[in-house]
XYZ file of C-alpha atoms in Angstrom:
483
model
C 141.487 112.752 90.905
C 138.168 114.052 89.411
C 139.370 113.746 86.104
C 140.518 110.407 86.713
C 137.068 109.412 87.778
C 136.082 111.081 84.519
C 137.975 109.517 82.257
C 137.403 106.517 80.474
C 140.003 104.352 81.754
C 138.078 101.306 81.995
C 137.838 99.251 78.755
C 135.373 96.754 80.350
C 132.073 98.251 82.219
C 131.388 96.095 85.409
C 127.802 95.693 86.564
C 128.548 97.628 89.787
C 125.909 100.000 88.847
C 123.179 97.814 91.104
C 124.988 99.692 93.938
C 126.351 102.911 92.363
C 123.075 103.990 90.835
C 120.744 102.557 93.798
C 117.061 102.019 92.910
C 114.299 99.910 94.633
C 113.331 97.241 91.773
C 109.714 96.957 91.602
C 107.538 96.013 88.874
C 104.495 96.980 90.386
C 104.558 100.688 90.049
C 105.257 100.146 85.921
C 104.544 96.548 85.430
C 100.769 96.531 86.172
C 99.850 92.477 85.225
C 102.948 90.895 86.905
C 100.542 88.927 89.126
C 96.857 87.992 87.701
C 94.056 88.089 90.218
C 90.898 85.822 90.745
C 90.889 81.976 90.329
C 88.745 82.097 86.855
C 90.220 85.166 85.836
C 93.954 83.841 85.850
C 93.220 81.141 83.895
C 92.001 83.307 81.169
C 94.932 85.751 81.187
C 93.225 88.286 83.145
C 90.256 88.478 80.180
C 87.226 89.026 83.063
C 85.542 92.237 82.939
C 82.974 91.462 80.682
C 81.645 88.654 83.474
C 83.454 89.221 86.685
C 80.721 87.215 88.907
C 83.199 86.446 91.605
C 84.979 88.010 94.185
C 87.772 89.233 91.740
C 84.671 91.499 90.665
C 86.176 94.034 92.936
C 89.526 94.297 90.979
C 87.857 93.923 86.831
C 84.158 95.002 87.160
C 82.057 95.244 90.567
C 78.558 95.382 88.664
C 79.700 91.404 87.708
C 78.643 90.894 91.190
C 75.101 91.637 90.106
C 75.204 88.602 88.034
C 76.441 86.424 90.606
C 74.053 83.528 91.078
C 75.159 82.487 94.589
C 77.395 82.742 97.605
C 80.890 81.222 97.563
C 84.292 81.590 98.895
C 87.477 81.371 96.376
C 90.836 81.389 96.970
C 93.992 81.210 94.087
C 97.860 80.700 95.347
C 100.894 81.336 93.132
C 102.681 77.778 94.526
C 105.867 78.955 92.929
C 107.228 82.116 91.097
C 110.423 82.249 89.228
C 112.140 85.415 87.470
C 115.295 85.350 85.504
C 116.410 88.563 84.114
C 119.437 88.458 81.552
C 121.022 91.547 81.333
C 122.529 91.061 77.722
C 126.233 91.672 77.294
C 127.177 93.519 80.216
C 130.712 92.549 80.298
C 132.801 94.313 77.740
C 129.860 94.034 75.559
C 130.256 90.244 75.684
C 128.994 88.839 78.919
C 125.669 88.426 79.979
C 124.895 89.226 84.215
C 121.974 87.037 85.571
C 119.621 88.687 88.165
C 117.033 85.310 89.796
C 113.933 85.623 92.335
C 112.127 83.082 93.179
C 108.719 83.190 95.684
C 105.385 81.637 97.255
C 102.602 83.975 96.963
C 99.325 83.986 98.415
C 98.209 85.900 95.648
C 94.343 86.158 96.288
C 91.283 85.652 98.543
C 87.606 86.439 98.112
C 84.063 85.591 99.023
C 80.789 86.740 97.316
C 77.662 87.565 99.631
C 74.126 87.217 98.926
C 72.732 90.243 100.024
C 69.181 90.028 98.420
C 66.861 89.916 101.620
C 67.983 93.720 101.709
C 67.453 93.789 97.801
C 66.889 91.744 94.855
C 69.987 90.960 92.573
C 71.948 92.433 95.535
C 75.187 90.972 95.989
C 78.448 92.269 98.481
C 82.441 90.729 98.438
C 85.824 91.304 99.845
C 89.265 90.492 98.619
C 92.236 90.082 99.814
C 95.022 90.711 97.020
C 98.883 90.540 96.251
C 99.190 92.379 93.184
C 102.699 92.221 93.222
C 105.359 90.490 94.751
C 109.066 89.835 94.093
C 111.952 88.642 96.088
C 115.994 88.408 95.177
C 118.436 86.752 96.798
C 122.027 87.167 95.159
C 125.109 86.197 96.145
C 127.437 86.472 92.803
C 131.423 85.986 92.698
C 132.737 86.849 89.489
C 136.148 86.949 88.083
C 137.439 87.551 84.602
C 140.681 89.348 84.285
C 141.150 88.994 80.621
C 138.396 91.505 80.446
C 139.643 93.884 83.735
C 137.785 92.415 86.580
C 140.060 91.109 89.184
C 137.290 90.668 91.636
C 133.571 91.409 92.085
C 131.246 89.784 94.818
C 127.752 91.234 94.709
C 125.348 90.662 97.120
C 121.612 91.963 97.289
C 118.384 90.805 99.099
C 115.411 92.603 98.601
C 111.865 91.765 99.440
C 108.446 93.899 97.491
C 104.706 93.479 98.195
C 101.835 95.322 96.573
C 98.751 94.425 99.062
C 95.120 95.898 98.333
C 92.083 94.511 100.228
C 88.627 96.236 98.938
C 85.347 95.673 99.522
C 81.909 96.582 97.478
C 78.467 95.516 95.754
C 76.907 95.148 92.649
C 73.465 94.978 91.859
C 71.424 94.035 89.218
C 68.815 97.155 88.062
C 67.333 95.564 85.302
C 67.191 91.942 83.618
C 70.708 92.224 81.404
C 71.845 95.768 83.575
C 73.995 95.951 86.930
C 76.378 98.167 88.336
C 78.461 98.372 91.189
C 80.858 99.993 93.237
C 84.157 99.187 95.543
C 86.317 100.932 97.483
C 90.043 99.600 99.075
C 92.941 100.227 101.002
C 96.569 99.776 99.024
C 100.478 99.080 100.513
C 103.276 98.858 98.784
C 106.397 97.689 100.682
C 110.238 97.388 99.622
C 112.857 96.222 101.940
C 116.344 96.177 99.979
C 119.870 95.605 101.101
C 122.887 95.536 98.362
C 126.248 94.860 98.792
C 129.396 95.116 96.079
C 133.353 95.015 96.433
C 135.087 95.189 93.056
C 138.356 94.954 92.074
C 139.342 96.154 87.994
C 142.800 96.577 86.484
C 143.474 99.332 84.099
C 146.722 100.652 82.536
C 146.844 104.394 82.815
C 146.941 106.336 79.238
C 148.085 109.774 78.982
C 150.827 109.359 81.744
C 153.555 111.330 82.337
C 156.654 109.403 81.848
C 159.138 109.900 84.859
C 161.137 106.592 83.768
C 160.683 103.488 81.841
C 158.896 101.852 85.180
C 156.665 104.422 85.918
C 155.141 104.140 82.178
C 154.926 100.088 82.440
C 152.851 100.604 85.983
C 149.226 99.149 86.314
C 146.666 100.705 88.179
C 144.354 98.884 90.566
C 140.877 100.845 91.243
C 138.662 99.033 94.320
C 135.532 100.036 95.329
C 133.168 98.718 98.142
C 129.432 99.810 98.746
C 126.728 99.307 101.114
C 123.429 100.401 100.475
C 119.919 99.589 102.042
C 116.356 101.257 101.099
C 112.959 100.708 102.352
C 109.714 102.318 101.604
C 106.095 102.020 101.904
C 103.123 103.776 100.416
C 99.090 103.499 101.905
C 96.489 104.655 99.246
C 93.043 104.317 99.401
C 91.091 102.876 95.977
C 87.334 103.648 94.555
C 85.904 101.965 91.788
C 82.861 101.398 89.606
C 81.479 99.354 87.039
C 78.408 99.195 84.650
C 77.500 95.347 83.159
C 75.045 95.291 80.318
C 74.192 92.036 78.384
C 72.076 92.943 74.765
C 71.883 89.505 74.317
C 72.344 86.208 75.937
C 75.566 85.469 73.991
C 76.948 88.615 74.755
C 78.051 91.380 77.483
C 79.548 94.094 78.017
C 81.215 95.540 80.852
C 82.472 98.989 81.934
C 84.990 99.725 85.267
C 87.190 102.227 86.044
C 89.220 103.311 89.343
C 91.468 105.567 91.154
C 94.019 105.641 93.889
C 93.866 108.517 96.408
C 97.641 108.115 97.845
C 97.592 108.803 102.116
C 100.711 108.313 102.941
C 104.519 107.655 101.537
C 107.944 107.322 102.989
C 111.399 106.365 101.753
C 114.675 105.887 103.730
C 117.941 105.244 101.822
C 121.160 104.714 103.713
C 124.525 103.648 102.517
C 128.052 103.822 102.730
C 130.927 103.209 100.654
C 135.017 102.999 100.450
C 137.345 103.790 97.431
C 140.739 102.749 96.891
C 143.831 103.557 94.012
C 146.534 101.656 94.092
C 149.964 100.352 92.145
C 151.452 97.233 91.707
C 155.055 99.142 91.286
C 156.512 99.339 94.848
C 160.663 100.852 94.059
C 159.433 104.212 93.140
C 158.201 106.866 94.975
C 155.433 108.468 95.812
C 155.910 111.476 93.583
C 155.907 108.914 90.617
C 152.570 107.515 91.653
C 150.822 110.830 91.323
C 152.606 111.716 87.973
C 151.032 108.850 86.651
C 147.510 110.287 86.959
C 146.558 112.144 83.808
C 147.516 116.416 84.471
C 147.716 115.730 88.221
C 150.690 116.715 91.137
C 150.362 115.745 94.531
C 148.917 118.791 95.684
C 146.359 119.099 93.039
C 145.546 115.230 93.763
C 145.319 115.257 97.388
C 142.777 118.224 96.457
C 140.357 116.647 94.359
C 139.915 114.205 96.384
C 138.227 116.150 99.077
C 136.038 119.120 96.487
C 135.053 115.905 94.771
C 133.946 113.582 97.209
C 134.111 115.751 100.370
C 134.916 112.495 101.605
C 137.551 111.286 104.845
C 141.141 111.009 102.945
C 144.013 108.790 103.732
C 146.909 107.939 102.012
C 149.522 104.858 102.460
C 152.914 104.578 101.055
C 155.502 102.199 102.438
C 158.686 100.199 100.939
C 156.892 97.701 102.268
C 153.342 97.654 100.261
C 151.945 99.592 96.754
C 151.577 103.219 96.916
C 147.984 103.697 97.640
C 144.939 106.698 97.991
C 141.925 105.268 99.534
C 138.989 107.306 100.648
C 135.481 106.368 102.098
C 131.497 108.207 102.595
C 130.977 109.109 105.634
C 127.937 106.916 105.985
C 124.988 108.589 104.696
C 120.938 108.585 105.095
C 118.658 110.499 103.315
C 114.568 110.264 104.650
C 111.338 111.546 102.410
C 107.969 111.526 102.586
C 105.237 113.153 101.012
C 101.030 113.113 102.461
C 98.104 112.915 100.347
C 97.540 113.524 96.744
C 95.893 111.361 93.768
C 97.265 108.768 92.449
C 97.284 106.054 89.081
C 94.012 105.458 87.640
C 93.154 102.578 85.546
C 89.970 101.445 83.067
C 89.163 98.037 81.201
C 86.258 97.832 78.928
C 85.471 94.117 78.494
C 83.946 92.027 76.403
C 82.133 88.400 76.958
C 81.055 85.768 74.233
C 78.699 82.302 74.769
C 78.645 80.696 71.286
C 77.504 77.520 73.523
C 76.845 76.192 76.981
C 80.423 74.565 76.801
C 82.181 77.843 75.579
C 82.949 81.258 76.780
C 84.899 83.996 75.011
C 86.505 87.166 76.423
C 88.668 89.960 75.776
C 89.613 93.156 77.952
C 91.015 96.199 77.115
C 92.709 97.822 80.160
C 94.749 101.138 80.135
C 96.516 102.835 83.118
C 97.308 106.631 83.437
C 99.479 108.053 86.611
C 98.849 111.392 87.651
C 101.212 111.141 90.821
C 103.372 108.095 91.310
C 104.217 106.633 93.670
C 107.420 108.012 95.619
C 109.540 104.661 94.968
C 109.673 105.946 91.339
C 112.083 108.887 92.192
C 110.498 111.272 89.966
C 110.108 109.295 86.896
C 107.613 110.032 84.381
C 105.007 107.022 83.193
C 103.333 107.499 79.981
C 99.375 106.542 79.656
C 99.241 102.397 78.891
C 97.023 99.961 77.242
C 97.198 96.215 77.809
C 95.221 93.593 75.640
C 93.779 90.560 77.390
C 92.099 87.229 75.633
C 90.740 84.383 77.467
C 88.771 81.639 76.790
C 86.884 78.874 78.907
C 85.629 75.613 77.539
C 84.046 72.284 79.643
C 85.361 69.130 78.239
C 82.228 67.721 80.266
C 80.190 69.056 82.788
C 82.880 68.371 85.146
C 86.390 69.026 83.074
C 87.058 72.027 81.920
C 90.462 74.105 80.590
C 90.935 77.925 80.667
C 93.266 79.812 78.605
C 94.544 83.006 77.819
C 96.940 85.746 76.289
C 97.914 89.305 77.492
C 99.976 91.817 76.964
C 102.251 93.406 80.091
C 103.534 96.575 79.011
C 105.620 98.912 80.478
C 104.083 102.177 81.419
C 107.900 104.417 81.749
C 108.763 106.439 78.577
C 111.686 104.656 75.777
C 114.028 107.168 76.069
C 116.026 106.091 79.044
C 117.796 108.233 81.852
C 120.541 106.626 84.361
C 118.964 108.415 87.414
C 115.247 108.670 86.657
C 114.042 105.988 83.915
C 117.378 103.459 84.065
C 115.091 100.281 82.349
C 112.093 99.797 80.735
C 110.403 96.006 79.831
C 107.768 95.019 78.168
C 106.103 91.356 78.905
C 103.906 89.202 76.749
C 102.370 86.265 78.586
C 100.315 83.300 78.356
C 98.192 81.548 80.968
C 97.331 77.888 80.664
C 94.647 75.921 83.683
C 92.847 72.830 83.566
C 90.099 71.861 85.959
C 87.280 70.241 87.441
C 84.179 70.813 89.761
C 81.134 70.095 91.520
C 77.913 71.285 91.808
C 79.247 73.467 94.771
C 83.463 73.194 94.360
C 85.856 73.898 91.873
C 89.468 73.398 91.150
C 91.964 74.322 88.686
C 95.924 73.256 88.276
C 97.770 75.306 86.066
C 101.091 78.028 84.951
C 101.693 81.252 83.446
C 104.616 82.329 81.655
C 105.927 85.395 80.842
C 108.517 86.996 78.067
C 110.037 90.132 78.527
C 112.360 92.591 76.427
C 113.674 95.703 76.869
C 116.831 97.907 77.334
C 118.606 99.077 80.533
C 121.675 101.266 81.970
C 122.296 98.693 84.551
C 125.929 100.243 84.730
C 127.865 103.501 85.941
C 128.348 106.238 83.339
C 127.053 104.021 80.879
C 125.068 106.101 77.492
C 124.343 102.435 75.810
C 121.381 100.630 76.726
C 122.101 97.119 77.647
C 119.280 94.738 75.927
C 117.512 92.771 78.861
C 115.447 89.402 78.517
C 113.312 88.253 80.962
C 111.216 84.961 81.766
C 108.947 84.828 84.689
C 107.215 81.456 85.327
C 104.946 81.174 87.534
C 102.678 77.746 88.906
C 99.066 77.764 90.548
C 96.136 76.226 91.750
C 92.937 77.870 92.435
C 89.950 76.587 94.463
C 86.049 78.228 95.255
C 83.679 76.652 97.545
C 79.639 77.838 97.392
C 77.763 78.688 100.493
């Protein structure tokens, strides 16, 4: 039986692997600009730390908040989030397997506080922020015997949030100097529940020909899994910032922080059922277990329980195909881990005012993870830079459209492993707003899209990478009122 499960007897490789190699799919822990923060900032593709006068100062630069000229509450809402992922010929290296998510996300909320009766070019702010947030919802039947697949449903609903609320101060020490300072509290959250029955045909090779029958015999392999996983992780984040401005058309801003991890827990539980099976029912049992490769009945009924050390029970009738099923005992496996330090991330950021109706901007941000977090089952992240370009540009004093570019890279290493690393995708996205305010209000209407590419062993046993394309589209409005 274990060389059975060894062998490659299937000629088509079914994406069963979403239960069979179980990880919690979260972009946040790789993925670091899935979801861009602060209503000016997300227009301009995350570009910000070279002005950062807002609230979102405590995420890009919290000595912007030095340069803040007034108090103001803002608030930006992801109305709609959509994700396809196309996991690129799957099927008998034909077939493509679709993985969707859609969501509403609150994705940020922030007020700026004039603090300057305690001192001058003093200013304070809180946040509220979803850095990252995906759902799934699949329900998939799929059926394509031509290629081996008799039957697979696959079911999976899953649920991730990456919360961080922070609050700090900035303050301006000279004319064109400020610097501030921030500190937050971080959760990431993953509820996930898969399920998968699958049906594949396969004719046995190698078989040891009793009669003409038993050579002409099809085997049926079934499989059913249930798997669910939850975790959460509680960190605590400190940053700082420097903001210096040379000139009036220019400045130049400084942050870094660092994630102090508190707390982390994972739970995985899961069980799952096996079953071999003919389609021949006038021979006999014997005849069944000549038909797998080098095995008797003994030495069968054996492997089945050093392999799996699994409950065993066989079936054989006139009446029905000679059959070996076997099932997990259900199975839960619990881990935590307490405090130790955690990613760190920079952005050096630049601003540009060629006129009153202009503003440039570009951002530099690179991420290093000395401990991750415990979702990521040992895998090893490499250092990462993104690149972010934004630009801002009033129509008149009351219209105005922001854009940007940005890069969304992936911070796990190329060379993939099935257990540790099993995908890695880079994004490229563009952000697109357009606007209007007051002298105290503003508004903005507006999408970002995202392209992804990558590779993946999204199935069991497989040493191919499976190329993966990925669109995430996401629609927004934004809104800041002035106290």
């Amino acid at each position: 039986m274990n060389m059975l499960i060894k062998r490659p007897l299937l000629q088509v490789a079914v994406a069963l692997s979403a239960c069979a190699l179980p990880t919690i799919a979260i972009a946040g822990p790789y993925n670091f600009s899935d979801v861009l923060i602060g209503d000016r900032a997300m227009g301009m593709g995350g570009a910000f730390s070279g002005v950062a006068d807002d609230s979102s100062a405590l995420y890009y630069n919290p000595a912007g908040l030095g340069f803040a000229t007034s108090a103001n509450l803002s608030a930006a809402v992801n109305a709609f989030q959509y994700t396809r992922r196309n996991y690129q010929k799957v099927f008998a290296g034909k077939e493509s397997f679709f993985e969707d998510s859609q969501d509403v996300i609150p994705s940020f909320t922030g007020g700026v506080i004039d603090l300057g009766k305690f001192s001058d070019g003093l200013h304070g702010a809180f946040t509220l922020q979803n850095l990252s947030q995906q759902s799934a919802n699949q329900n998939d039947f799929i059926r394509q015997p031509e290629l081996g697949v008799e039957f697979l449903h696959r079911a999976e609903k899953s649920q991730t949030s990456e919360l961080v609320f922070s609050i700090g101060a900035g303050k301006r020490i000279l004319s064109n100097l400020s610097f501030g300072l921030s500190i937050g509290g971080r959760q990431l959250a993953v509820d996930q529940q898969q399920f998968q029955d699958v049906t594949q045909k396969v004719t046995p090779k190698n078989v040891k020909v009793i009669d003409s029958v038993a050579a002409s015999k099809t085997l049926y392999i079934g499989r059913a899994l249930n798997t669910k996983q939850s975790a959460t992780a509680i960190a605590a984040e400190f940053g700082g910032g420097l903001l210096w401005a040379p000139w009036p058309w220019l400045s130049i801003g400084f942050s870094s922080h660092a994630d102090l991890l508190i707390k982390q827990s994972m739970r995985n539980e899961g069980d799952q059922i096996s079953i071999f099976h003919y389609n021949d029912l006038s021979l006999p049992v014997a005849a069944d277990f000549e038909a797998l490769p080098n095995a008797t009945p003994e030495s069968v009924q054996k492997d089945i329980d050093i392999y799996s050390n699994k409950i065993v029970q066989r079936v054989t009738s006139n009446s029905q195909p000679s059959k070996i099923s076997f099932s997990n005992k259900p199975q839960s496996l619990q881990k935590s881990e307490g405090l130790s330090f955690g990613r760190t991330r920079f952005r050096l950021g630049l601003a540009a005012f060629p006129s009153p109706k202009l503003m440039l901007t570009m951002d530099i941000a690179g991420y290093h993870s000395r401990t991750e977090w415990i979702l990521s089952s040992g895998t090893v992240t490499d250092y990462v830079l993104n690149v972010h370009q934004g630009c801002e540009y009033f129509f008149t004093p009351q219209f105005f459209v922001r854009q940007g570019l940005f890069t969304n890279f992936d911070s796990r290493p190329e060379e993939l492993n099935s257990l540790k690393n099993p995908e890695r995708v880079d994004f490229a996205g563009a952000s697109l707003f357009f606007g209007t305010q007051t002298s105290d209000s503003q508004f903005s209407l507006g999408g970002i899209y995202q392209y992804g590419w990558g590779k993946a062993l999204k199935l069991e046993g497989q040493s191919t990478p499976t190329p993966v394309r990925d669109n995430k589209v996401l629609l927004a409005f934004t809104a800041s009122h002035g106290l």
